[in-house]
Amino acid sequence: MLPTRVRNVVRFLAMTPALDLNDLRELAATVRGRVCVRTSEEYDQARQVWNGMIDKRPLAIIAAVGVGDVRAAVKFAQARGLPVAVRGGGHNVAGNATCDDGIVIDLAQMKSVRVDPAARRARAEGGVLWREYDHETQDFGLASTGGAVSTTGIAGLTLGGGYGYIARMHGRCRDSRRRIGHGQRECSSRSVLGLTRRWGELRRRHILRVSTPSCAASS
C-alpha cells in the first residue's frame, strides 16, 4: 500500500489528463520534495515567477530537496517527451524558469553554500540567491562578481553572464565560473546541478576575490 503522502499526490495528479496514472505514481514515489499540480491548492502561487506578466501553466512543479529529486524529475519528463524548466531564483524576465504543459523543477529548497577560503573557491546549489551566497562568502572576507539585485538566483545569472558591482575589476559573473560539464566531460563540482535543454548537468564553482568594503553592497 502506498504511503499517505504518495496517495495524496497521486490523487491530485490523476486529475491531470495529460499524464498516465501509473506514471504519476512513479513520479510521486521517486521524489522526496513536494509535487504540486494544477488541482493543488497552492498551484497558482507555486507557478509564479518574478515577472508577473508571465502566465504559464506547467503540468507539475516539483520542489526538489536534493540531486536525487532533480534526476528523477528529468528522467520522468524525458521518458514522456515533456518540456522541462528549471527554476533557480525565478528572476528571468522572459519566464524561462517555467513552462506550459511540462515539468518545472523548483530548486528553491536547495540552498547549500560551501566556501573554501584557502583555495578561494565556493560551491553552491542551484536554489541559492545572490544575497544568500554573499552572506556566506562575506564571512570570509571574500566575494564573487554577482548581480546588482540580491534576489536574483546564482544559477541563471551565472549562465546568462552576470554584471555586478565589482565587474569592472574582476569581470562578469561567468568569468569567475570554473567549469561547466555536459555529458561525459570532466566537471569541477557536483554541488550545483541543473539542466541544459537536453540531458546535460550543470556543475559549477566560482572563483572568490578578496572583498573590499564596496563589495558588500552587492550582498
Short mmCIF file of C-alpha atoms in Angstrom, two decimals:
data_model
loop_
_atom_site.label_atom_id
_atom_site.label_comp_id
_atom_site.label_asym_id
_atom_site.label_seq_id
_atom_site.Cartn_x
_atom_site.Cartn_y
_atom_site.Cartn_z
CA MET A 1 0.00 0.00 0.00
CA LEU A 2 1.30 3.44 -0.92
CA PRO A 3 2.16 5.89 1.89
CA THR A 4 -0.43 8.59 2.60
CA ARG A 5 1.73 11.35 1.10
CA VAL A 6 2.15 9.41 -2.13
CA ARG A 7 -1.56 8.56 -2.33
CA ASN A 8 -2.48 12.23 -1.92
CA VAL A 9 -0.11 13.28 -4.67
CA VAL A 10 -1.42 10.54 -6.96
CA ARG A 11 -4.98 11.66 -6.28
CA PHE A 12 -4.10 15.20 -7.36
CA LEU A 13 -2.07 14.09 -10.35
CA ALA A 14 -4.76 11.68 -11.51
CA MET A 15 -6.92 14.69 -12.32
CA THR A 16 -4.36 15.82 -14.91
CA PRO A 17 -5.47 14.04 -18.12
CA ALA A 18 -2.16 14.58 -19.94
CA LEU A 19 -0.37 12.12 -17.64
CA ASP A 20 -0.94 8.41 -17.07
CA LEU A 21 -1.91 7.30 -13.54
CA ASN A 22 0.87 4.72 -13.31
CA ASP A 23 3.38 7.33 -14.41
CA LEU A 24 2.10 9.70 -11.76
CA ARG A 25 2.57 7.09 -9.06
CA GLU A 26 6.12 6.61 -10.24
CA LEU A 27 6.82 10.34 -10.06
CA ALA A 28 5.30 10.72 -6.61
CA ALA A 29 7.19 7.73 -5.27
CA THR A 30 10.60 8.72 -6.63
CA VAL A 31 10.90 12.26 -5.27
CA ARG A 32 11.16 13.46 -1.69
CA GLY A 33 10.06 17.01 -2.36
CA ARG A 34 6.53 18.34 -2.70
CA VAL A 35 4.77 17.76 -6.03
CA CYS A 36 2.28 20.46 -6.98
CA VAL A 37 -0.19 20.08 -9.86
CA ARG A 38 -2.97 22.17 -11.38
CA THR A 39 -5.54 20.93 -8.90
CA SER A 40 -3.33 21.62 -5.88
CA GLU A 41 -4.44 24.45 -3.61
CA GLU A 42 -1.00 26.09 -3.78
CA TYR A 43 -0.62 25.71 -7.57
CA ASP A 44 -1.17 29.34 -8.57
CA GLN A 45 1.32 30.56 -6.00
CA ALA A 46 3.88 27.88 -6.86
CA ARG A 47 3.87 28.69 -10.58
CA GLN A 48 4.54 32.40 -10.11
CA VAL A 49 7.87 33.87 -11.19
CA TRP A 50 9.41 37.31 -10.69
CA ASN A 51 7.90 38.73 -13.89
CA GLY A 52 4.20 38.96 -13.11
CA MET A 53 3.33 39.13 -16.82
CA ILE A 54 4.41 35.50 -17.30
CA ASP A 55 1.36 33.23 -17.00
CA LYS A 56 2.49 29.72 -17.88
CA ARG A 57 0.78 26.58 -16.59
CA PRO A 58 3.05 23.58 -16.07
CA LEU A 59 1.60 20.12 -15.53
CA ALA A 60 3.59 19.65 -12.34
CA ILE A 61 6.00 21.62 -10.17
CA ILE A 62 8.50 19.58 -8.19
CA ALA A 63 10.07 21.27 -5.18
CA ALA A 64 13.37 19.41 -5.30
CA VAL A 65 15.16 18.89 -2.00
CA GLY A 66 18.24 17.22 -3.45
CA VAL A 67 20.03 15.98 -6.54
CA GLY A 68 18.02 12.74 -6.47
CA ASP A 69 14.79 14.67 -6.95
CA VAL A 70 16.25 16.61 -9.87
CA ARG A 71 17.45 13.47 -11.61
CA ALA A 72 14.14 11.69 -11.04
CA ALA A 73 12.18 14.63 -12.44
CA VAL A 74 14.38 14.88 -15.52
CA LYS A 75 14.11 11.14 -16.21
CA PHE A 76 10.34 11.28 -15.80
CA ALA A 77 9.96 14.18 -18.22
CA GLN A 78 12.42 12.82 -20.76
CA ALA A 79 10.73 9.42 -20.90
CA ARG A 80 7.42 11.10 -21.73
CA GLY A 81 8.65 13.82 -24.04
CA LEU A 82 7.58 16.61 -21.69
CA PRO A 83 9.29 20.01 -21.67
CA VAL A 84 11.32 20.85 -18.56
CA ALA A 85 12.05 24.20 -16.95
CA VAL A 86 14.43 24.69 -14.04
CA ARG A 87 13.74 27.43 -11.52
CA GLY A 88 16.66 28.80 -9.55
CA GLY A 89 15.60 32.27 -8.44
CA GLY A 90 12.76 32.57 -10.97
CA HIS A 91 14.09 36.02 -11.93
CA ASN A 92 14.41 35.60 -15.70
CA VAL A 93 12.42 38.33 -17.43
CA ALA A 94 11.37 36.06 -20.30
CA GLY A 95 9.97 33.46 -17.90
CA ASN A 96 12.44 30.69 -18.72
CA ALA A 97 12.03 29.36 -15.18
CA THR A 98 8.62 27.95 -16.05
CA CYS A 99 6.82 26.32 -18.98
CA ASP A 100 3.42 25.37 -20.32
CA ASP A 101 2.30 21.72 -20.14
CA GLY A 102 5.59 20.45 -18.80
CA ILE A 103 7.56 19.85 -15.62
CA VAL A 104 9.05 22.65 -13.53
CA ILE A 105 11.91 21.69 -11.22
CA ASP A 106 11.99 24.27 -8.44
CA LEU A 107 15.40 24.39 -6.73
CA ALA A 108 14.37 26.93 -4.07
CA GLN A 109 14.98 24.47 -1.22
CA MET A 110 18.49 23.57 -2.40
CA LYS A 111 20.45 26.27 -0.54
CA SER A 112 23.82 24.75 0.34
CA VAL A 113 26.87 27.03 0.00
CA ARG A 114 30.37 25.71 0.74
CA VAL A 115 33.30 28.13 0.83
CA ASP A 116 36.96 27.10 0.64
CA PRO A 117 38.78 30.27 1.76
CA ALA A 118 42.24 28.79 1.19
CA ALA A 119 41.52 27.96 -2.46
CA ARG A 120 39.19 30.95 -2.87
CA ARG A 121 36.51 28.73 -4.32
CA ALA A 122 32.84 28.38 -3.48
CA ARG A 123 30.32 25.70 -4.39
CA ALA A 124 26.62 26.40 -4.24
CA GLU A 125 23.40 24.57 -5.02
CA GLY A 126 21.07 25.85 -7.70
CA GLY A 127 18.46 27.41 -5.43
CA VAL A 128 20.81 29.90 -3.79
CA LEU A 129 20.10 33.62 -4.27
CA TRP A 130 22.91 36.15 -4.52
CA ARG A 131 22.18 37.66 -1.11
CA GLU A 132 22.48 34.17 0.42
CA TYR A 133 25.67 33.43 -1.47
CA ASP A 134 27.17 36.80 -0.46
CA HIS A 135 26.22 36.20 3.16
CA GLU A 136 28.38 33.06 3.24
CA THR A 137 31.37 34.38 1.28
CA GLN A 138 31.50 37.73 3.10
CA ASP A 139 32.02 35.86 6.35
CA PHE A 140 35.49 35.00 4.99
CA GLY A 141 36.11 38.46 3.55
CA LEU A 142 35.60 37.14 0.03
CA ALA A 143 33.24 37.88 -2.84
CA SER A 144 32.41 36.79 -6.38
CA THR A 145 31.22 39.05 -9.13
CA GLY A 146 27.48 38.74 -8.80
CA GLY A 147 24.35 40.60 -9.69
CA ALA A 148 23.24 44.03 -8.59
CA VAL A 149 19.88 42.61 -7.45
CA SER A 150 20.15 40.47 -4.33
CA THR A 151 17.08 38.33 -5.08
CA THR A 152 18.48 37.01 -8.36
CA GLY A 153 19.37 33.32 -8.40
CA ILE A 154 23.04 32.47 -8.88
CA ALA A 155 22.33 29.72 -11.41
CA GLY A 156 20.58 31.77 -14.06
CA LEU A 157 22.73 34.85 -13.58
CA THR A 158 25.95 32.89 -13.97
CA LEU A 159 24.75 31.20 -17.16
CA GLY A 160 23.45 34.50 -18.52
CA GLY A 161 26.65 36.48 -17.96
CA GLY A 162 26.15 38.42 -14.76
CA TYR A 163 27.21 42.04 -14.31
CA GLY A 164 27.66 43.35 -10.77
CA TYR A 165 29.39 45.94 -8.61
CA ILE A 166 32.92 44.53 -8.96
CA ALA A 167 32.63 43.54 -12.62
CA ARG A 168 34.95 46.32 -13.85
CA MET A 169 37.78 44.93 -11.77
CA HIS A 170 37.08 41.20 -11.96
CA GLY A 171 34.85 40.70 -14.99
CA ARG A 172 31.34 39.36 -15.20
CA CYS A 173 29.98 36.50 -13.15
CA ARG A 174 30.57 33.96 -15.89
CA ASP A 175 34.26 34.91 -15.92
CA SER A 176 34.54 33.56 -12.36
CA ARG A 177 32.83 30.31 -13.26
CA ARG A 178 35.25 27.41 -13.14
CA ARG A 179 33.84 24.72 -15.42
CA ILE A 180 30.53 23.58 -16.82
CA GLY A 181 30.14 19.92 -17.64
CA HIS A 182 27.86 18.37 -20.22
CA GLY A 183 27.53 14.68 -20.88
CA GLN A 184 30.83 12.90 -20.31
CA ARG A 185 33.01 15.98 -19.84
CA GLU A 186 35.01 16.40 -16.67
CA CYS A 187 33.41 18.65 -14.08
CA SER A 188 34.87 20.61 -11.21
CA SER A 189 31.99 20.20 -8.80
CA ARG A 190 28.87 18.14 -8.28
CA SER A 191 27.28 20.58 -5.84
CA VAL A 192 25.35 22.63 -8.38
CA LEU A 193 23.14 20.54 -10.62
CA GLY A 194 20.98 21.99 -13.36
CA LEU A 195 19.88 21.29 -16.90
CA THR A 196 20.61 22.03 -20.50
CA ARG A 197 17.80 21.64 -22.99
CA ARG A 198 18.82 18.02 -23.37
CA TRP A 199 20.44 15.72 -20.84
CA GLY A 200 23.27 17.87 -19.54
CA GLU A 201 24.28 18.59 -15.99
CA LEU A 202 25.46 21.95 -14.78
CA ARG A 203 28.16 21.78 -12.15
CA ARG A 204 29.91 24.93 -11.15
CA ARG A 205 32.45 26.56 -8.90
CA HIS A 206 33.09 30.25 -8.51
CA ILE A 207 36.42 31.99 -8.05
CA LEU A 208 36.38 34.19 -4.96
CA ARG A 209 38.09 37.57 -4.71
CA VAL A 210 39.35 39.43 -1.66
CA SER A 211 36.46 41.56 -0.51
CA THR A 212 36.65 45.32 -0.04
CA PRO A 213 34.01 47.44 1.75
CA SER A 214 32.44 48.36 -1.59
CA CYS A 215 31.90 44.69 -2.42
CA ALA A 216 29.44 44.33 0.44
CA ALA A 217 26.99 46.49 -1.47
CA SER A 218 26.07 43.51 -3.61
CA SER A 219 25.04 41.36 -0.65
#
